[in-house]
Structure formats: structure tokens, C-alpha cells
PDB file of C-alpha atoms and ligand atoms in Angstrom:
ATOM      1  CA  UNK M   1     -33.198  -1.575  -3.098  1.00 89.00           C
ATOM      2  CA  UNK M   2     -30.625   0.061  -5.222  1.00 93.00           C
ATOM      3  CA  UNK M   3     -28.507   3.116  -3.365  1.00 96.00           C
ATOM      4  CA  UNK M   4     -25.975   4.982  -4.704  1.00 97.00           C
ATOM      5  CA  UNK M   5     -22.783   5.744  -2.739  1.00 97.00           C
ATOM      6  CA  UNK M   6     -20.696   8.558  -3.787  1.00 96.00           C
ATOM      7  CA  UNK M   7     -17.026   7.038  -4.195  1.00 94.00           C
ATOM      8  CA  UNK M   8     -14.932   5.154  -6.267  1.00 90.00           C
ATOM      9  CA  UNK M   9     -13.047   3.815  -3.471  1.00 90.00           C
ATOM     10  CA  UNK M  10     -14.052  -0.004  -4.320  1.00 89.00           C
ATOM     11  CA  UNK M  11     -12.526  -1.173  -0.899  1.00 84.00           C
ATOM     12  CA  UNK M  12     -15.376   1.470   0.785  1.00 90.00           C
ATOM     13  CA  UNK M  13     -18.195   0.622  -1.555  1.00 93.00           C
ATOM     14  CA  UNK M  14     -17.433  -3.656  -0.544  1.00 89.00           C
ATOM     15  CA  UNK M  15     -17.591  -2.403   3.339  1.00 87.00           C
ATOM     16  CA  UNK M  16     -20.788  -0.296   2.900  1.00 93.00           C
ATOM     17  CA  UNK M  17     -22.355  -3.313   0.983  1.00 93.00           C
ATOM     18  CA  UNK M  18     -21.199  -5.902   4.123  1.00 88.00           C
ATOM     19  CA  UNK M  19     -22.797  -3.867   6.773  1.00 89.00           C
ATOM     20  CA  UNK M  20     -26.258  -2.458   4.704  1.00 92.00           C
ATOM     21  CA  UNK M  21     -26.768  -6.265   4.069  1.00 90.00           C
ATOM     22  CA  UNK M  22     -28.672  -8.264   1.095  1.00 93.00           C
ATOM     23  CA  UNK M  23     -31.645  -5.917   1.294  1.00 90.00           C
ATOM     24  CA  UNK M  24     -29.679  -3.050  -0.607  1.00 93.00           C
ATOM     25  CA  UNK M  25     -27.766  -3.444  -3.677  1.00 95.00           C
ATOM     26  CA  UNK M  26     -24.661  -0.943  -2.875  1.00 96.00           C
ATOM     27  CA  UNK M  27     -23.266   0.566  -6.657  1.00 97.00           C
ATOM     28  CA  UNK M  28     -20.816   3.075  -7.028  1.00 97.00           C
ATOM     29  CA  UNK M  29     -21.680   6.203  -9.529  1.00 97.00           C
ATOM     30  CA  UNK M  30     -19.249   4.931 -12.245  1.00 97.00           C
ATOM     31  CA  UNK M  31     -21.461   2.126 -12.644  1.00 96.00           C
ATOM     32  CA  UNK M  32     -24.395   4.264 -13.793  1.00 95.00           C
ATOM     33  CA  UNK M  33     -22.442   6.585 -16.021  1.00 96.00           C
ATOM     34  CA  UNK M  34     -21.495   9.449 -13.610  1.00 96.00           C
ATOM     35  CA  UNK M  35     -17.567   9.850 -14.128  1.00 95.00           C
ATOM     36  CA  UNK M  36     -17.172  13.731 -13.028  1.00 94.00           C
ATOM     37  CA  UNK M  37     -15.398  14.283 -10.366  1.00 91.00           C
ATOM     38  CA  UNK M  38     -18.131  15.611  -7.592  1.00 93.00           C
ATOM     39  CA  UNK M  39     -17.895  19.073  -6.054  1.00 92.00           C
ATOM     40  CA  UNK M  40     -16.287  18.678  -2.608  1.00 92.00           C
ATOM     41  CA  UNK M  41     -15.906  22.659  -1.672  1.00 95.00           C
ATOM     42  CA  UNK M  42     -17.807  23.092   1.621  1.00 96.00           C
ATOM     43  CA  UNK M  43     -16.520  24.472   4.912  1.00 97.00           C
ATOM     44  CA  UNK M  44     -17.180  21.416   7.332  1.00 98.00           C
ATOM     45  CA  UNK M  45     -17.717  17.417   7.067  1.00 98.00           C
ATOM     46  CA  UNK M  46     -20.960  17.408   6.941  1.00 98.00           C
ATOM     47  CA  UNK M  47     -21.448  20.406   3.792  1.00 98.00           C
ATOM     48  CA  UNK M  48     -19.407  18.137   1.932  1.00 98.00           C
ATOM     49  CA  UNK M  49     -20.900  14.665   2.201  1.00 98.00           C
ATOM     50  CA  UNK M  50     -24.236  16.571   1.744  1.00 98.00           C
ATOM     51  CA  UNK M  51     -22.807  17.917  -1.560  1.00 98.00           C
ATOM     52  CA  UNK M  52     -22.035  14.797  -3.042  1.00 97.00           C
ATOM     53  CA  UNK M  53     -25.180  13.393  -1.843  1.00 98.00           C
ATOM     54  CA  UNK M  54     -27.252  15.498  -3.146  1.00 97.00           C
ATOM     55  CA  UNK M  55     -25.482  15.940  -6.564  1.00 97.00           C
ATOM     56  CA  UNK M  56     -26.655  12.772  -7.461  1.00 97.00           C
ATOM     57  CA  UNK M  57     -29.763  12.455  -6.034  1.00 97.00           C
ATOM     58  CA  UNK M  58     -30.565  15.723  -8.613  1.00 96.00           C
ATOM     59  CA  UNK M  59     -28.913  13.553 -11.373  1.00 95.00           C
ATOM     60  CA  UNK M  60     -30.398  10.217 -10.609  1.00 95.00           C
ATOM     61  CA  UNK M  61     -33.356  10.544  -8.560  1.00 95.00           C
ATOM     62  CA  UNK M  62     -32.031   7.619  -6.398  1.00 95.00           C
ATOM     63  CA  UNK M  63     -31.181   6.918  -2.829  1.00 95.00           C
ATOM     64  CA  UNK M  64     -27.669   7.730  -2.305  1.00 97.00           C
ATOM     65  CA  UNK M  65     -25.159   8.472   0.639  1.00 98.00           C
ATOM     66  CA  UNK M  66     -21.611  10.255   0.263  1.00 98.00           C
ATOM     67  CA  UNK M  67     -19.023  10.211   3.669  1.00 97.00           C
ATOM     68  CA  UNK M  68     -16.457  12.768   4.282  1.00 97.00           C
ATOM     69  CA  UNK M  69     -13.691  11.869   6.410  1.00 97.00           C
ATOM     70  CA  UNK M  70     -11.248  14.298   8.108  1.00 98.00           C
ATOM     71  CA  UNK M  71      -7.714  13.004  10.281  1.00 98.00           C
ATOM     72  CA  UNK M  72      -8.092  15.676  13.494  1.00 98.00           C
ATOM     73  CA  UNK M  73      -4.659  16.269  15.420  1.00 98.00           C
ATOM     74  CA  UNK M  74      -5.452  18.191  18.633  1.00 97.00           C
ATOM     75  CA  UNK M  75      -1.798  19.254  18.916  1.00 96.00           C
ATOM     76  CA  UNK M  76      -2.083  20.796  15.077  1.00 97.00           C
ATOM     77  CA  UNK M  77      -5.436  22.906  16.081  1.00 97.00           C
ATOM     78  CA  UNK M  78      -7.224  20.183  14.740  1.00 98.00           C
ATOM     79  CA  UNK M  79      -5.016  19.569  11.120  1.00 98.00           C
ATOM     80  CA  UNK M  80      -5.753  18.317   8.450  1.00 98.00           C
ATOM     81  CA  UNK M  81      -9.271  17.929   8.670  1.00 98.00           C
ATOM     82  CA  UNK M  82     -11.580  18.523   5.855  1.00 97.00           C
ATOM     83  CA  UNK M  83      -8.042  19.440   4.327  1.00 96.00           C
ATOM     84  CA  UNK M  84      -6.381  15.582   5.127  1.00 96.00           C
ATOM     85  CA  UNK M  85      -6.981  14.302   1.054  1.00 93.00           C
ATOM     86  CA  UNK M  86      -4.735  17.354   0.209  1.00 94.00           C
ATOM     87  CA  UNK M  87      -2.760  18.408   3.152  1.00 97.00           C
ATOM     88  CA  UNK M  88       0.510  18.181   1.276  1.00 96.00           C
ATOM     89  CA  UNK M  89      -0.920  19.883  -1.924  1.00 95.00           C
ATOM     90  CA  UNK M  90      -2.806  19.132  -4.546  1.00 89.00           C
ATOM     91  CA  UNK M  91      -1.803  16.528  -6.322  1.00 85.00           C
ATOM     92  CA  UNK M  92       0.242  15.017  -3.805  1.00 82.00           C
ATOM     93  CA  UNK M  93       0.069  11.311  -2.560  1.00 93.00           C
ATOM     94  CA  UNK M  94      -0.809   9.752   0.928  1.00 95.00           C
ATOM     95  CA  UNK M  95       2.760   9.540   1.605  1.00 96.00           C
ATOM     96  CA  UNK M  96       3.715  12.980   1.232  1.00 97.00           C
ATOM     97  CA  UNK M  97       0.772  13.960   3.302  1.00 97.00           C
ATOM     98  CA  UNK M  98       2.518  11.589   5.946  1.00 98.00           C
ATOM     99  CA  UNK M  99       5.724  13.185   6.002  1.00 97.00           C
ATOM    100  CA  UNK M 100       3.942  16.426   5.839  1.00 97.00           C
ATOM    101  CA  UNK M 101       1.979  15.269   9.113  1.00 98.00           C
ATOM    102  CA  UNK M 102       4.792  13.913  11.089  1.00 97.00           C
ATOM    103  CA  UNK M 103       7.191  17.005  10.345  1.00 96.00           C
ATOM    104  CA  UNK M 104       4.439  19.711  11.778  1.00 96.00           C
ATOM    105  CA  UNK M 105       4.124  17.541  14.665  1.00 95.00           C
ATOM    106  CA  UNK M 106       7.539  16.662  15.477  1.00 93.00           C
ATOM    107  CA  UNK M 107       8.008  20.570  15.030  1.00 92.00           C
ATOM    108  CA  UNK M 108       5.155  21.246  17.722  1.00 92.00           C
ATOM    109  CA  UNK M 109       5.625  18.208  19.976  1.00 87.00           C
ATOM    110  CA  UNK M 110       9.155  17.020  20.289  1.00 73.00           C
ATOM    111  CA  UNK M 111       8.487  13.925  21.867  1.00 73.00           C
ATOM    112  CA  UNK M 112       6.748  11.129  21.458  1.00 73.00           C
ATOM    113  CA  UNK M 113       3.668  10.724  24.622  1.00 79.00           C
ATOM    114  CA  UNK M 114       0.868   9.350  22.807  1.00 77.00           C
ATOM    115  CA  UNK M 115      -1.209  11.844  24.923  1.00 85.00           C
ATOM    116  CA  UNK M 116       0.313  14.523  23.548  1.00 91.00           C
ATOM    117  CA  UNK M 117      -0.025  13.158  19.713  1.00 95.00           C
ATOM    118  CA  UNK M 118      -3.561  12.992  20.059  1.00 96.00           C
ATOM    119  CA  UNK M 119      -6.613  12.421  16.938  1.00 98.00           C
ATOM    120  CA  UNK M 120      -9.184  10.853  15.871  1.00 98.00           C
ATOM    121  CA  UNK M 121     -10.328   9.947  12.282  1.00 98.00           C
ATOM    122  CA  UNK M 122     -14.169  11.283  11.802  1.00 98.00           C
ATOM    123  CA  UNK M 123     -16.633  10.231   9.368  1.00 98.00           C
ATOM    124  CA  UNK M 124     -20.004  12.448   7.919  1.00 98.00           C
ATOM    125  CA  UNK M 125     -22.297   9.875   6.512  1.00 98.00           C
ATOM    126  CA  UNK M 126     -25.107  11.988   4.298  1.00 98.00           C
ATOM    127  CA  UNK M 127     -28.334  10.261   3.045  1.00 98.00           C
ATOM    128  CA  UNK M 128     -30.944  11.157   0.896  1.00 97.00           C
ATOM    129  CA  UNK M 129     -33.835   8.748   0.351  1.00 94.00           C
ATOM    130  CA  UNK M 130     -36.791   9.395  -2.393  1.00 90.00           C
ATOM    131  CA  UNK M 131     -38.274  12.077  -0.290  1.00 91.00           C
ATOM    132  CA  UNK M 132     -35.457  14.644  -0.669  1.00 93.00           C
ATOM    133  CA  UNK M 133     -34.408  15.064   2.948  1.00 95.00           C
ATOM    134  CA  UNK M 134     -30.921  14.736   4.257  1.00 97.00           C
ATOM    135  CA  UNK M 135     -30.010  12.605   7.084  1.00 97.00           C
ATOM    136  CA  UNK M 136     -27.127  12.366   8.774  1.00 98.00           C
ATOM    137  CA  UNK M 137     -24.340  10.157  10.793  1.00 98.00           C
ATOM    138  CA  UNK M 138     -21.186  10.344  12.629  1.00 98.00           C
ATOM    139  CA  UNK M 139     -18.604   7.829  13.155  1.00 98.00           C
ATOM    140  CA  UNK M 140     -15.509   8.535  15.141  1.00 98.00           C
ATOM    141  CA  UNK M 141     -11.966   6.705  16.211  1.00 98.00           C
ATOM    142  CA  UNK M 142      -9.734   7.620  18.437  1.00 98.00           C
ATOM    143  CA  UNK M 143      -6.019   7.108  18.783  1.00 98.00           C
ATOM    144  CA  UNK M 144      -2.754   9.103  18.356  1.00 96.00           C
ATOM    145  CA  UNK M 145      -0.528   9.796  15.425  1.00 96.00           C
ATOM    146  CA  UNK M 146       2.940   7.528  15.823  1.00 95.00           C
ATOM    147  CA  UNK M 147       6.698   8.905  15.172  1.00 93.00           C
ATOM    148  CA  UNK M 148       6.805   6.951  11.990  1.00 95.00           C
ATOM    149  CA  UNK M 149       4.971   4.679   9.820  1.00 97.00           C
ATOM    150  CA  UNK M 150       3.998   0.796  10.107  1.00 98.00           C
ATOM    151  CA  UNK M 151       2.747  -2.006   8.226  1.00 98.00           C
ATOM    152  CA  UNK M 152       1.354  -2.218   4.925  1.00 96.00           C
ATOM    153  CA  UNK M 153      -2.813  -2.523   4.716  1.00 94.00           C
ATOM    154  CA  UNK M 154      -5.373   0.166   5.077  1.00 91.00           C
ATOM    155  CA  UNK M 155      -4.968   3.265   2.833  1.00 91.00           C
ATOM    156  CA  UNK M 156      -4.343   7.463   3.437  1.00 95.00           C
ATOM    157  CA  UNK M 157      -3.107   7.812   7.099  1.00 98.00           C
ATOM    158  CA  UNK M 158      -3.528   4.374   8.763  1.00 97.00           C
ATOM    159  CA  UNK M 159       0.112   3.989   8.722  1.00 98.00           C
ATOM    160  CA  UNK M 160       0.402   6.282  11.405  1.00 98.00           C
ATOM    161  CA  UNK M 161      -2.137   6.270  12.941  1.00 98.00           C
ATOM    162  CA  UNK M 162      -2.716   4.224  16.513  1.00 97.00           C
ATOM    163  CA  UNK M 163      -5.948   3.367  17.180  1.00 98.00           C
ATOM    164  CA  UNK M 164      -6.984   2.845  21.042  1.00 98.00           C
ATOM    165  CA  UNK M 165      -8.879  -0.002  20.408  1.00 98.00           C
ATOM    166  CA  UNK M 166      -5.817  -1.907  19.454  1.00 98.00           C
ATOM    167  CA  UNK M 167      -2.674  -0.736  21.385  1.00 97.00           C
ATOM    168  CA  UNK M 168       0.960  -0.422  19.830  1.00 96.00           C
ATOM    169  CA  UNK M 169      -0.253  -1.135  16.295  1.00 98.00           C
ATOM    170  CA  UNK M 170      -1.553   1.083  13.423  1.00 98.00           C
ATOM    171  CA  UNK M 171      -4.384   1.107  11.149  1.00 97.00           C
ATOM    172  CA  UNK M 172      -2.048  -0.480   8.616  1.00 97.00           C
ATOM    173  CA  UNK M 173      -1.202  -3.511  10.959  1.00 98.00           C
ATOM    174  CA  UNK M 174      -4.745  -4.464  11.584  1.00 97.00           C
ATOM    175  CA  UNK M 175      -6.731  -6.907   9.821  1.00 95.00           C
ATOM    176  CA  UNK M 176      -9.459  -5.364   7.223  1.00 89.00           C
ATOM    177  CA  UNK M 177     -12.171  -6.908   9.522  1.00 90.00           C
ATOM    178  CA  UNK M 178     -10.406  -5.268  12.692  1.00 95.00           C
ATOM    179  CA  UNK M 179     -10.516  -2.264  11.069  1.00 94.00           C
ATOM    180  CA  UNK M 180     -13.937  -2.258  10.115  1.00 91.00           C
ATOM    181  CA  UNK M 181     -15.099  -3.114  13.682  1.00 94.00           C
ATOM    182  CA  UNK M 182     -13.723   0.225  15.024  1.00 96.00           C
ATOM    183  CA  UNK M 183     -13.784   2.569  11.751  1.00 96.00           C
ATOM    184  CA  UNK M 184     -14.893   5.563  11.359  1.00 97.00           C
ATOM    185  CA  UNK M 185     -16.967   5.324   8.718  1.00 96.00           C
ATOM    186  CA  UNK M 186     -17.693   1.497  10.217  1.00 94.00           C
ATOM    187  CA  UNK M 187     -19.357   3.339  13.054  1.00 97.00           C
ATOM    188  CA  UNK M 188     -21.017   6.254  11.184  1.00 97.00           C
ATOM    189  CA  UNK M 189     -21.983   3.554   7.916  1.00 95.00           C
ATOM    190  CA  UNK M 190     -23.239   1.035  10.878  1.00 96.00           C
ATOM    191  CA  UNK M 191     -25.126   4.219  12.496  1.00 97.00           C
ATOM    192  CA  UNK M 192     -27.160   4.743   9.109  1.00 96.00           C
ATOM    193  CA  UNK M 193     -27.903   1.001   8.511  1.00 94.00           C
ATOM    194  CA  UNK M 194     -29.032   0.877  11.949  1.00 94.00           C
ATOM    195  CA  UNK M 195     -31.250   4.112  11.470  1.00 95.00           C
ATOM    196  CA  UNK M 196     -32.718   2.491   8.120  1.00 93.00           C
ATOM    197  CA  UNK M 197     -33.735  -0.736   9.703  1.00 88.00           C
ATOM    198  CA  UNK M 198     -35.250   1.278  12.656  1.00 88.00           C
ATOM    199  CA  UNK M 199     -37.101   3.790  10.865  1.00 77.00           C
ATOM    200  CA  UNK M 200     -37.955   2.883   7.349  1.00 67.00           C
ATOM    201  CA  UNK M 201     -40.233  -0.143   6.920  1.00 52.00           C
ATOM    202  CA  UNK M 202     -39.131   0.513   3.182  1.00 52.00           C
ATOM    203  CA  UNK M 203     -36.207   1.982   2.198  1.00 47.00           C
TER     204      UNK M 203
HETATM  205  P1  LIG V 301     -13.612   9.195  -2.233  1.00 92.95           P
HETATM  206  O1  LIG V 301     -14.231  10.574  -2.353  1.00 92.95           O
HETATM  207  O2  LIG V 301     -13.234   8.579  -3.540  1.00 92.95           O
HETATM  208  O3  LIG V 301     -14.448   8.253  -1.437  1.00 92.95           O
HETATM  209  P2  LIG V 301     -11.551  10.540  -0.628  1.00 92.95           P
HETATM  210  O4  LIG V 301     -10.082  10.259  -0.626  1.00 92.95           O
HETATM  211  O5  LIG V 301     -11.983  11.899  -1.061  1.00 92.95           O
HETATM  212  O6  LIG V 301     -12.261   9.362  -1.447  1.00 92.95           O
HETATM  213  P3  LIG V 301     -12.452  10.617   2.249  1.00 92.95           P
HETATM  214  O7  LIG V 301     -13.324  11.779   2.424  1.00 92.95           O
HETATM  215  O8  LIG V 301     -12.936   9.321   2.769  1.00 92.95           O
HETATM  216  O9  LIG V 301     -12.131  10.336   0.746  1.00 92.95           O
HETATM  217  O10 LIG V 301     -11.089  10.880   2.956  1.00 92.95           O
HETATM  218  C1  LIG V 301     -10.327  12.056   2.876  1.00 92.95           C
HETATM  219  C2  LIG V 301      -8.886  11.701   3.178  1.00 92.95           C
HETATM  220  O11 LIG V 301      -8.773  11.266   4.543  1.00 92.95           O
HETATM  221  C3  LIG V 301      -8.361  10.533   2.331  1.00 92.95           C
HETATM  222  O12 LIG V 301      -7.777  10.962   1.135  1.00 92.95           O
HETATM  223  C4  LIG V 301      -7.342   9.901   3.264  1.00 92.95           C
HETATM  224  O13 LIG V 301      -6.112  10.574   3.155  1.00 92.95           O
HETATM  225  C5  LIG V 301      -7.920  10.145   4.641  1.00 92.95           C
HETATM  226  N1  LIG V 301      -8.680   8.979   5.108  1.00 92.95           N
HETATM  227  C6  LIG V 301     -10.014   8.774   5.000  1.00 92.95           C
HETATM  228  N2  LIG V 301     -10.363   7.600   5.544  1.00 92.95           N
HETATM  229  C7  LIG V 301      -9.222   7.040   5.983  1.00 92.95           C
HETATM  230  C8  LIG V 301      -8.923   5.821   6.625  1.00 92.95           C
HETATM  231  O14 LIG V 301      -9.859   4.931   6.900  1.00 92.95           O
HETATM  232  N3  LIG V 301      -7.657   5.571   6.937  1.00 92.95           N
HETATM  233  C9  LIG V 301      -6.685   6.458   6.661  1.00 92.95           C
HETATM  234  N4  LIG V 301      -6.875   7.617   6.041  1.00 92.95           N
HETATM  235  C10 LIG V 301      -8.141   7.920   5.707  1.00 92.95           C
END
């Protein structure tokens, strides 16, 4: 079955296609002719992946799925949140929403207990199948933000971010496949293919 998921990230759209399996051909909008950018101006997670879900479901009729992802900081009030693509501004790159990130907190927490430089990455997975209805799925990760960055894979935050599933390194010293094992949107992605298999005899 063909299902649409709302990104042009090609690196999320390969991962999405791993874990939903041969049973569901994964394809990005682009690849039917949507190029807009999609509305992203809700309040919370969850009103935004359901935007972008639904905006093409009303174009294409199709099954589709959109995530949202927010970076939480407890010691920021919960920063940057549904803000984290454009913490720094708009326009500005992952990096300056780094330095952005570790100046607040090095104003807030001067030193450097992981406890104290708590967060957690979490994922809103929205899906719409052919009957219209919205489900949806949470994935979470925990970890802490570190002093400064490290390694060289992942994307956005992972280089400072410290997962507690693998202790004194960062998302960007982990493997792909590591990554995807604890992820975010691994967990909430994994949480909707598990749903489908359970619930839908077809999807
Ligand atoms: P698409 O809409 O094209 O999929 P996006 O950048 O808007 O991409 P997200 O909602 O997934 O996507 O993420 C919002 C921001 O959160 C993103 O720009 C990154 O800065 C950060 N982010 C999301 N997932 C991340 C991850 O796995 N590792 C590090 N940072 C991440």
C-alpha cells in the first residue's frame, strides 16, 4: 500500500520505510507533485503533525502520516519545543540553534550535572487512513543536553544531545542503526507500525 509521509527529510522517509516493512511503499510528497511548503502553525506537537497530515490527505486522498518533533529542556521551562526548527530565528541553521541552546543554559545552569541539563527529544506521529480519522503516536528519548558539541552524524541537535541509552556519547556519535533503536520518532514510527499490523487487516 502506498502512504504518504509528510517530509522531505530523505534520511526520515528511508527509516519510516525500514520499520513499516515491504507491505507499504513509503513516498515522500515531492514525489507526487506537492512542493509547497506545508502549514506548520499549531500550538502543540500533535496540532502540527495533524496539519500536515491532513493537508494532504485533502489533496491526495491517500494514507499519509506527518511527525513533529520538539527538543524539551526542563531547566529552559521546557525550550525549544515546538519552537526547536527555529529557536535561533528564522532562517537560521542547526548550528546557531546550538549555540543559541547552550548559551541560555549555561546562563541558567552554570555547571555541568547532567541532572540538572535535563531533555528529552519527543515525536507526534499523525495518521490518516482512507476513512478520514486521525490517529496518533508518541515516541520519546531521554538524555541531557552536553557543554559542547560531539561527533559528526545525526542532524539538528544530536550533537548535543546525550542520550541515556548510550552514556558519555551524543546522538552524533552513535551509529544510524543505534540511533534508530532508541529514537524518538523510532519509538513513536515503531508505535504506528505496530498499531497498523494490530488493528488493520488492510491498511
Ligand atoms: P521536515 O518537516 O522536513 O520533516 P523539520 O526540520 O521540520 O523537517 P521535525 O519536526 O522533525 O522537522 O523537527 C523539528 C526540529 O527539531 C528540527 O529542525 C531539528 O532541529 C530538531 N530535531 C528533530 N529531530 C531530531 C533528531 O532526531 N535529532 C536532532 N534534532 C532533531
Amino acid at each position: 500500500m502506498k502512504i504518504i509521509f509528510a517530509t522531505g527529510n530523505v534520511g526520515k522517509l528511508r527509516e519510516a520505510a525500514e520499520v513499516l516493512g515491504p507491505d507499504y511503499e513509503v513516498v515522500s510528497p515531492a514525489s507526487l507533485g506537492i512542493t509547497e511548503d506545508i502549514p506548520e502553525t499549531g500550538s502543540s506537537l500533535q496540532e502540527n503533525a495533524l496539519q500536515k497530515a491532513r493537508y494532504l490527505f485533502e489533496r491526495t486522498g491517500l494514507p499519509c502520516f506527518a511527525d513533529d518533533t520538539g527538543l524539551e529542556v526542563d531547566a529552559l521551562g521546557g525550550a525549544p519545543g515546538i519552537y526547536s526548527a527555529r529557536y535561533a530565528g528564522p532562517g537560521h541553521d542547526s548550528q546557531a540553534n546550538m549555540d543559541k541552546l547552550l548559551e541560555e543554559l549555561s546562563i541558567v545552569i552554570p555547571d555541568s550535572d547532567p541532572e540538572s541539563r535535563r531533555a528529552r527529544f519527543r515525536t507526534v506521529v499523525a495518521l490518516i487512513l482512507a476513512d478520514g480519522e486521525p490517529h496518533f503516536f508518541e515516541g520519546i528519548c531521554e538524555g541531557s543536553i552536553a557543554t559542547e558539541r560531539r561527533g559528526s552524524g545525526g542532524f539538528g541537535y544530536d550533537p548535543v544531545f546525550l542520550p541515556d541509552a548510550y552514556p558519555g556519547r551524543t546522538l552524533a556519535e552513535v551509529s544510524e542503526d543505534e540511533k534508530n533503536a532508541v529514537s524518538h520518532r523510532g519509538k513513536a514510527i515503531r508505535a504506528m507500525a505496530d498499531w497498523l499490523k494490530a488493528f488493520r487487516l488492510e491498511p
